[in-house]
Coordinates of C-alpha atoms and ligand atoms in Angstrom, one line a residue:
M1471 CA 72.9 127.8 107.8
S1472 CA 74.1 124.4 106.5
E1473 CA 73.0 121.1 107.9
K1474 CA 74.9 119.0 110.3
L1475 CA 77.2 116.5 108.5
P1476 CA 76.7 112.7 108.8
D1477 CA 79.0 111.0 111.4
I1478 CA 82.4 110.8 109.7
T1479 CA 83.4 107.7 111.7
K1480 CA 80.2 105.7 110.8
Q1481 CA 78.9 107.1 107.5
F1482 CA 82.1 108.1 105.7
A1483 CA 80.5 107.8 102.2
E1484 CA 77.6 110.0 103.2
W1485 CA 79.8 112.5 104.9
Y1486 CA 81.9 112.8 101.7
Q1487 CA 78.9 113.4 99.5
D1488 CA 77.5 116.0 101.9
I1489 CA 80.7 117.9 102.5
V1490 CA 81.4 118.2 98.8
H1491 CA 78.0 119.9 98.4
Q1492 CA 77.9 121.9 101.6
A1493 CA 81.3 123.3 101.1
E1494 CA 80.3 124.2 97.5
L1495 CA 83.1 122.2 95.8
A1496 CA 80.8 120.5 93.3
D1497 CA 77.2 119.9 92.3
H1498 CA 75.3 117.3 90.3
A1499 CA 75.0 117.9 86.6
P1500 CA 71.8 117.1 84.5
V1501 CA 73.7 114.2 82.9
R1502 CA 74.2 111.4 85.4
G1503 CA 77.9 110.8 86.2
C1504 CA 78.9 114.4 85.3
M1505 CA 79.6 117.1 87.9
V1506 CA 79.7 120.8 88.0
I1507 CA 82.8 122.0 89.7
R1508 CA 81.9 125.2 91.6
P1509 CA 84.3 128.1 92.0
Y1510 CA 85.6 127.0 95.4
G1511 CA 86.3 123.5 94.2
Y1512 CA 87.8 124.8 91.0
A1513 CA 90.1 127.2 92.9
L1514 CA 91.3 124.3 94.9
W1515 CA 91.9 122.3 91.6
E1516 CA 93.7 125.3 90.1
N1517 CA 96.1 125.6 93.0
I1518 CA 96.9 121.9 92.6
K1519 CA 97.2 122.2 88.9
G1520 CA 99.3 125.4 89.1
R1521 CA 102.0 123.6 91.1
L1522 CA 102.0 120.5 88.9
D1523 CA 102.1 122.6 85.8
Q1524 CA 105.1 124.5 87.1
R1525 CA 106.9 121.2 87.8
I1526 CA 105.9 119.7 84.5
K1527 CA 107.5 122.7 82.7
E1528 CA 110.6 122.8 85.0
T1529 CA 111.3 119.1 84.2
G1530 CA 111.5 120.0 80.5
H1531 CA 108.0 119.4 79.2
Q1532 CA 105.8 121.7 77.1
N1533 CA 102.0 122.0 77.0
A1534 CA 100.0 121.4 73.8
A1535 CA 96.3 120.7 73.0
F1536 CA 95.0 117.7 70.9
P1537 CA 91.5 117.2 69.7
L1538 CA 88.6 116.0 71.9
L1539 CA 87.3 113.7 69.1
I1540 CA 89.3 110.7 67.9
P1541 CA 88.4 108.5 64.9
E1542 CA 87.1 105.2 66.3
S1543 CA 89.6 103.2 64.2
F1544 CA 92.5 104.8 66.1
L1545 CA 91.5 103.1 69.3
K1546 CA 91.3 99.7 67.6
K1547 CA 94.9 99.9 66.5
E1548 CA 96.2 98.8 69.9
A1549 CA 94.3 95.7 70.8
Q1550 CA 94.7 95.8 74.6
H1551 CA 94.1 99.5 74.7
V1552 CA 90.7 99.2 72.9
E1553 CA 89.7 96.2 75.0
G1554 CA 90.4 98.1 78.2
F1555 CA 88.5 101.2 77.3
A1556 CA 85.6 99.8 75.1
P1557 CA 83.0 99.6 77.9
E1558 CA 83.6 103.2 79.0
L1559 CA 83.6 104.9 75.6
A1560 CA 81.2 107.6 74.5
V1561 CA 80.9 107.6 70.7
V1562 CA 79.6 110.3 68.4
T1563 CA 77.7 108.7 65.5
H1564 CA 75.8 111.7 64.1
A1565 CA 77.0 115.2 63.4
G1566 CA 76.1 118.0 61.0
G1567 CA 72.6 116.5 60.7
K1568 CA 73.7 113.1 59.3
E1569 CA 75.3 109.8 60.3
L1570 CA 79.0 110.0 60.2
E1571 CA 81.0 107.6 57.9
E1572 CA 83.3 106.8 60.8
P1573 CA 82.1 107.2 64.4
L1574 CA 84.2 109.5 66.6
V1575 CA 85.2 108.6 70.1
V1576 CA 85.2 111.3 72.8
R1577 CA 88.7 110.9 74.1
P1578 CA 88.9 108.6 77.2
T1579 CA 92.7 109.4 77.1
S1580 CA 94.8 110.6 74.2
E1581 CA 97.5 108.1 73.5
T1582 CA 96.1 107.2 70.1
I1583 CA 95.7 110.7 68.6
I1584 CA 98.9 111.9 70.1
H1585 CA 100.9 108.9 68.8
Y1586 CA 99.4 109.4 65.4
M1587 CA 100.7 112.9 65.4
Y1588 CA 104.1 112.0 66.8
A1589 CA 104.5 109.4 63.9
Q1590 CA 104.3 112.3 61.5
W1591 CA 106.6 114.6 63.4
L1592 CA 109.3 112.1 64.2
K1593 CA 112.0 111.5 61.6
S1594 CA 115.4 111.2 63.3
Y1595 CA 116.9 110.5 66.7
R1596 CA 117.6 114.2 66.8
D1597 CA 113.8 114.8 67.2
L1598 CA 113.9 112.8 70.4
P1599 CA 112.9 113.0 73.2
I1600 CA 109.4 114.4 72.6
L1601 CA 108.2 115.8 75.9
I1602 CA 104.6 117.0 75.7
N1603 CA 101.8 117.4 78.2
Q1604 CA 98.2 118.4 77.8
W1605 CA 95.6 119.7 80.3
A1606 CA 92.2 118.4 79.2
N1607 CA 88.9 116.9 80.0
V1608 CA 88.2 113.3 79.1
V1609 CA 85.1 111.1 79.2
R1610 CA 84.9 107.5 80.5
W1611 CA 81.3 106.4 81.0
E1612 CA 80.9 105.8 84.7
M1613 CA 78.3 103.5 86.2
R1614 CA 78.9 104.3 89.9
P1615 CA 79.7 108.0 89.9
R1616 CA 81.0 109.9 92.9
P1617 CA 82.0 113.5 92.7
F1618 CA 85.8 114.0 92.0
L1619 CA 86.5 110.2 92.6
R1620 CA 84.6 108.8 89.6
T1621 CA 82.9 111.0 87.2
T1622 CA 82.0 110.4 83.5
E1623 CA 83.8 113.6 82.5
F1624 CA 86.9 114.6 84.5
F1625 CA 89.8 117.0 84.1
W1626 CA 93.4 116.0 84.1
Q1627 CA 96.8 116.4 82.6
E1628 CA 98.2 113.7 80.4
G1629 CA 101.9 113.7 79.6
H1630 CA 103.1 111.8 76.5
T1631 CA 106.7 111.3 75.8
A1632 CA 108.8 109.5 73.2
H1633 CA 112.5 108.4 73.8
E1634 CA 115.4 106.8 72.0
T1635 CA 116.0 104.0 74.5
Q1636 CA 113.9 102.0 76.9
E1637 CA 116.2 103.0 79.7
E1638 CA 115.5 106.7 79.0
A1639 CA 111.7 106.1 78.8
H1640 CA 111.8 104.2 82.1
K1641 CA 113.7 107.0 83.7
E1642 CA 111.0 109.4 82.5
A1643 CA 108.2 107.3 83.9
L1644 CA 110.0 107.3 87.3
L1645 CA 110.8 111.0 87.2
M1646 CA 107.1 111.8 86.8
L1647 CA 106.0 109.3 89.5
N1648 CA 108.4 111.1 91.8
E1649 CA 107.0 114.5 90.9
Y1650 CA 103.5 113.2 91.7
V1651 CA 104.7 111.8 95.1
D1652 CA 106.2 115.2 95.9
L1653 CA 103.0 117.0 95.0
A1654 CA 100.9 114.6 97.1
Q1655 CA 103.2 114.7 100.2
N1656 CA 104.5 118.3 100.2
W1657 CA 101.5 120.2 98.7
L1658 CA 98.4 118.0 99.4
A1659 CA 100.0 116.8 102.8
I1660 CA 99.0 113.2 101.8
P1661 CA 101.5 110.4 102.5
V1662 CA 101.3 107.9 99.6
I1663 CA 102.3 104.4 98.8
A1664 CA 104.2 104.3 95.5
G1665 CA 104.6 101.0 93.6
V1666 CA 103.9 99.0 90.5
K1667 CA 100.5 97.8 89.3
S1668 CA 100.0 94.1 88.7
E1669 CA 99.5 92.7 85.2
K1670 CA 95.7 92.7 85.9
E1671 CA 95.5 96.3 87.2
K1672 CA 98.0 98.0 84.9
F1673 CA 97.0 100.4 82.1
P1674 CA 95.7 98.7 79.0
G1675 CA 98.7 98.6 76.7
A1676 CA 101.5 99.4 79.2
D1677 CA 104.5 97.4 79.9
K1678 CA 104.7 98.8 83.4
T1679 CA 102.4 101.1 85.4
Y1680 CA 103.6 103.0 88.4
T1681 CA 101.0 104.2 90.8
F1682 CA 100.8 106.3 93.9
E1683 CA 98.0 105.3 96.3
G1684 CA 96.5 107.3 99.1
V1685 CA 94.9 105.8 102.2
M1686 CA 91.6 107.4 102.9
Q1687 CA 90.3 107.8 106.5
D1688 CA 87.9 104.9 106.1
G1689 CA 90.8 102.6 105.3
K1690 CA 90.2 102.3 101.6
A1691 CA 92.9 103.0 99.0
L1692 CA 92.6 105.7 96.3
Q1693 CA 94.7 105.5 93.2
M1694 CA 95.8 109.1 92.9
G1695 CA 97.7 109.0 89.6
T1696 CA 99.8 106.8 87.4
S1697 CA 102.9 106.9 85.2
H1698 CA 103.2 104.3 82.5
L1699 CA 106.1 102.8 80.5
L1700 CA 104.1 101.9 77.4
S1701 CA 104.7 98.7 75.4
Q1702 CA 106.4 99.1 72.0
N1703 CA 103.0 98.0 70.5
F1704 CA 101.9 101.6 70.6
A1705 CA 104.8 102.7 68.5
V1706 CA 104.4 99.8 66.1
S1707 CA 100.6 100.2 65.8
F1708 CA 101.0 103.9 64.9
N1709 CA 104.0 103.3 62.7
M1710 CA 106.2 105.6 64.7
T1711 CA 109.7 105.2 63.4
F1712 CA 112.9 107.2 63.4
Q1713 CA 116.3 106.9 62.0
D1714 CA 118.6 105.9 64.8
R1715 CA 122.3 106.9 65.4
N1716 CA 123.4 104.0 63.1
G1717 CA 121.0 105.0 60.3
N1718 CA 118.6 102.1 61.0
L1719 CA 114.9 102.5 61.3
A1720 CA 113.8 102.1 64.9
H1721 CA 110.7 102.5 67.1
P1722 CA 110.8 105.0 69.9
F1723 CA 110.0 104.1 73.5
L1724 CA 107.0 105.8 75.0
T1725 CA 105.6 106.9 78.3
S1726 CA 102.3 108.5 79.5
W1727 CA 101.4 109.8 82.9
G1728 CA 98.4 111.5 84.4
A1729 CA 96.7 112.9 87.5
T1730 CA 93.2 114.1 87.7
T1731 CA 90.6 116.1 89.6
R1732 CA 90.4 113.0 91.8
L1733 CA 93.2 114.7 93.8
V1734 CA 90.6 117.1 95.1
G1735 CA 88.6 114.1 96.4
A1736 CA 91.7 112.7 98.0
V1737 CA 92.3 116.0 99.9
V1738 CA 88.7 116.0 101.2
M1739 CA 88.8 112.3 102.3
V1740 CA 92.3 112.3 103.9
H1741 CA 92.0 115.6 105.9
G1742 CA 88.3 116.3 106.6
D1743 CA 86.7 116.0 110.0
Q1744 CA 83.3 116.2 111.6
K1745 CA 83.2 120.0 111.1
G1746 CA 84.0 119.8 107.4
L1747 CA 86.9 120.3 105.1
I1748 CA 90.5 120.9 106.3
L1749 CA 92.6 122.3 103.4
P1750 CA 96.4 122.3 103.4
P1751 CA 97.5 125.9 103.3
K1752 CA 99.6 125.5 100.2
I1753 CA 96.6 124.7 98.0
A1754 CA 93.7 126.3 100.0
P1755 CA 91.7 128.8 97.9
I1756 CA 91.5 130.9 101.1
Q1757 CA 94.5 130.6 103.4
V1758 CA 93.4 133.1 106.0
V1759 CA 90.0 134.4 106.7
I1760 CA 89.7 137.6 108.7
V1761 CA 86.4 137.7 110.7
T1762 CA 85.5 141.2 112.0
I1763 CA 83.8 141.7 115.2
L1764 CA 82.0 145.0 114.7
K1765 CA 80.6 147.3 117.4
K1766 CA 78.4 150.2 116.6
G1767 CA 80.5 153.4 116.1
E1768 CA 83.8 151.6 115.9
E1769 CA 83.3 149.8 112.6
Q1770 CA 85.7 152.0 110.6
L1771 CA 88.4 151.6 113.2
V1772 CA 88.2 147.8 112.8
L1773 CA 88.0 147.8 109.0
D1774 CA 91.0 150.1 108.8
A1775 CA 93.0 147.7 110.9
V1776 CA 91.8 144.8 108.7
N1777 CA 93.0 146.5 105.6
R1778 CA 96.4 147.2 107.2
I1779 CA 96.8 143.5 108.1
K1780 CA 95.6 142.4 104.6
E1781 CA 98.1 144.7 103.1
S1782 CA 100.9 143.3 105.2
L1783 CA 100.1 139.7 104.1
K1784 CA 101.2 140.1 100.5
G1785 CA 101.3 136.8 98.6
I1786 CA 98.8 135.1 101.0
R1787 CA 95.3 134.3 100.0
V1788 CA 93.2 136.4 102.4
H1789 CA 89.4 136.7 102.6
V1790 CA 87.7 139.3 104.8
D1791 CA 84.3 138.4 106.2
A1792 CA 82.8 141.7 107.3
D1793 CA 79.2 140.5 106.9
D1794 CA 77.3 142.4 109.6
Q1795 CA 74.2 140.2 109.2
K1796 CA 75.8 137.1 110.7
T1797 CA 77.0 136.4 114.2
P1798 CA 80.7 135.7 114.7
G1799 CA 79.7 132.1 115.7
A1800 CA 77.9 131.5 112.4
K1801 CA 80.9 132.8 110.5
F1802 CA 83.3 130.6 112.4
Y1803 CA 81.1 127.6 111.7
H1804 CA 81.0 128.5 108.0
W1805 CA 84.7 128.9 107.5
E1806 CA 85.5 125.8 109.5
M1807 CA 83.2 123.8 107.2
K1808 CA 85.0 125.3 104.2
G1809 CA 88.4 124.1 105.7
V1810 CA 90.2 127.5 105.8
P1811 CA 93.4 126.7 107.6
L1812 CA 93.7 129.9 109.7
R1813 CA 91.1 132.3 111.0
I1814 CA 91.9 135.7 112.4
E1815 CA 89.4 137.5 114.7
I1816 CA 89.6 141.2 115.1
G1817 CA 87.4 143.5 117.1
P1818 CA 87.6 146.8 119.0
R1819 CA 88.8 145.1 122.2
D1820 CA 91.7 143.4 120.4
L1821 CA 92.6 146.6 118.7
A1822 CA 92.8 148.5 122.0
Q1823 CA 95.5 146.0 122.9
N1824 CA 97.2 146.2 119.5
Q1825 CA 96.7 142.5 118.8
I1826 CA 94.6 139.9 117.0
V1827 CA 93.5 136.3 117.8
A1828 CA 94.5 133.6 115.3
T1829 CA 92.8 130.2 115.4
D1830 CA 93.9 127.3 113.2
R1831 CA 91.6 124.7 111.7
L1832 CA 93.5 121.8 113.3
G1833 CA 92.8 122.8 116.9
L1834 CA 96.4 123.5 117.8
G1835 CA 95.3 126.3 120.0
K1836 CA 94.5 130.0 119.8
K1837 CA 97.3 132.4 119.4
I1838 CA 97.5 136.1 120.3
I1839 CA 99.6 137.9 117.7
A1840 CA 100.7 141.6 118.1
L1841 CA 99.5 143.6 115.1
D1842 CA 103.0 144.5 114.1
N1843 CA 104.1 140.9 113.9
C1844 CA 101.4 139.6 111.6
A1845 CA 103.5 139.7 108.5
Q1846 CA 106.1 137.3 110.1
E1847 CA 103.9 135.1 112.3
I1848 CA 101.0 134.3 110.0
P1849 CA 103.1 132.8 107.2
A1850 CA 105.0 130.8 109.8
L1851 CA 101.7 129.6 111.3
L1852 CA 100.5 128.4 107.8
E1853 CA 103.8 126.5 107.4
T1854 CA 103.2 124.8 110.8
I1855 CA 99.7 123.8 109.8
Q1856 CA 100.9 122.4 106.5
K1857 CA 103.5 120.3 108.3
E1858 CA 101.2 119.2 111.1
M1859 CA 98.6 118.1 108.5
F1860 CA 101.1 115.8 106.9
V1861 CA 102.2 114.3 110.3
R1862 CA 98.6 113.6 111.2
A1863 CA 97.8 112.1 107.9
Q1864 CA 101.0 109.9 108.2
Q1865 CA 99.9 108.7 111.7
K1866 CA 96.5 107.9 110.3
Q1867 CA 98.0 106.0 107.4
Q1868 CA 100.2 104.0 109.7
S1869 CA 97.3 103.1 111.9
L1870 CA 95.4 101.7 108.9
W1871 CA 98.4 99.9 107.3
H1872 CA 98.9 96.3 108.5
K1873 CA 101.3 93.5 107.6
A1874 CA 99.8 90.0 107.5
A1875 CA 100.8 86.7 106.0
K1876 CA 97.7 84.9 105.0
L1877 CA 94.5 86.0 103.3
A1878 CA 92.5 83.4 105.2
D1879 CA 93.3 85.3 108.4
F1880 CA 93.2 88.9 107.3
G1881 CA 90.6 88.7 104.5
P1882 CA 87.5 88.6 106.7
I1883 CA 88.9 91.5 108.8
L1884 CA 89.7 93.5 105.7
E1885 CA 86.2 92.9 104.3
Q1886 CA 84.6 94.0 107.6
N1887 CA 86.8 96.9 108.6
N1888 CA 88.8 98.0 105.5
G1889 CA 92.5 98.8 106.0
I1890 CA 95.6 98.4 103.9
Y1891 CA 97.4 95.0 104.0
Q1892 CA 101.0 94.5 103.1
T1893 CA 101.5 90.8 102.3
G1894 CA 103.5 88.3 100.1
W1895 CA 102.4 87.2 96.7
C1896 CA 103.5 84.6 94.1
Q1897 CA 102.3 87.0 91.4
Q1898 CA 99.9 84.5 89.9
R1899 CA 96.6 85.8 88.6
Q1900 CA 94.6 83.1 90.2
C1901 CA 95.7 84.1 93.7
E1902 CA 95.0 87.8 92.9
D1903 CA 91.4 86.9 91.7
V1904 CA 90.7 85.3 95.1
L1905 CA 90.8 88.8 96.6
R1906 CA 87.5 89.6 95.0
E1907 CA 85.8 87.4 97.6
Y1908 CA 86.8 90.0 100.1
K1909 CA 86.0 93.0 97.8
A1910 CA 89.7 93.8 97.7
T1911 CA 92.3 94.1 94.9
T1912 CA 96.0 94.4 94.7
R1913 CA 96.9 98.1 94.8
C1914 CA 100.6 97.9 94.0
L1915 CA 103.7 95.8 94.3
L1916 CA 106.4 97.2 96.5
E1917 CA 109.6 96.9 94.5
N1918 CA 112.6 95.6 96.5
Q1919 CA 110.5 94.7 99.6
K1920 CA 110.1 91.1 100.6
T1921 CA 108.8 90.6 104.1
F1922 CA 107.0 87.3 103.6
E1923 CA 108.2 83.9 102.4
Q1924 CA 104.9 82.7 101.0
C1925 CA 102.1 84.0 98.8
F1926 CA 99.0 85.3 100.7
N1927 CA 96.9 82.7 99.1
C1928 CA 98.9 79.6 97.9
N1929 CA 102.0 77.9 99.3
A1930 CA 104.3 79.1 96.5
A1931 CA 107.1 81.4 97.3
S1932 CA 106.4 85.2 97.5
K1933 CA 108.1 87.2 94.7
G1934 CA 107.8 90.4 96.8
D1935 CA 105.4 92.4 98.9
V1936 CA 102.1 93.6 97.6
I1937 CA 99.6 96.1 99.0
V1938 CA 96.0 94.7 99.1
A1939 CA 93.0 96.8 100.0
K1940 CA 89.5 97.9 99.0
S1941 CA 89.6 100.9 96.8
Y1942 CA 87.6 103.7 95.4
Ligands
ZN2589 ZN1 99.8 82.4 95.1

């Protein structure tokens, strides 16, 4: 029997740590900052990954694999890039029993090695666009690790594309941002705020970084993924050139975009409750759990009916819990904690009436379903749960999202109670730096939105709305 979870309303961080372990999503690794993703957690990641991979391919990209080890000199070629990543790098200095002539960096991201290769492959405008994605693990040394949210090693996909024109590259960065937003909203049931990172917060070496931010239940923001329009410096540094349509030598325009195992953490933090996880049906490793209520002498009758139901639910991820050592109550508790969206109970008494009892994880209410209607009603119920989860998350997001004009007024409240604040900003760095006093940062600029006349900090005119919050 698992232990009671910490109070989600008062000890959200502890609740998170506990549920990740109790639900067997992940465990600590011997190396601090690393995690072991357990089968249930990995199945959840695979379902997220599967959908994203499908969309990556449907939008014209191909998968490839580049090496884990990158010559240290590669990272030094793009000045901002190395400066941004230097403190997080793990470097291999010895191998094969001796000191290496040139240290090798364990990839923190693969722009450098991939651009090096593109430079060799690219000859003419006819070779463009290059649209490649890689699913990989990367290492960024983490001082304050938290499972799925910040780990030294994490899994992700990184897309890297090269284009003839900046306009085309910009379109690509936006295309993938929109794919991420669709994944978050329609599959993870998480409403997100999409926008542009400030100069300070953007990816080292990017011209423009698009982000999509989720709002966690405790009112902190979580950057769920990013899509970058890279500066031409990358193409220049790696000597990427091609013959353009006029026969002149030109540099291509590049993008990169990534989403990580952090998405699993977002699903846990947005949807969970005091009983444990609540997983959106579209990505849940188990969509329906069938709990048998067995009575001596009638076991086979029940098990036969279970098999018939399972057979009729083709394409749905069903798990049968026929463990006769546990009470039904203990089983219910277990599967609620694991976040299974729909539970079906079936015993001799139900069978006598040709029906089953379906209970959803959201507490929408028990449903009696005739045995013959399971194949239609259960998929419909899963769809209802998926939609309801998004609606609830949206209501929660709205309740945590405030509009306020001046940091002096909302700063202390933000520091105390968290929350997402939409405000005006002059876009000067010195005003952004003041947010540190309240443990907050700018999360993203909302393009084309201007609600406030003035900056949140100074009296200069606002250039547009910005989202300010504490973040993970
Ligand atoms: Zn200002």
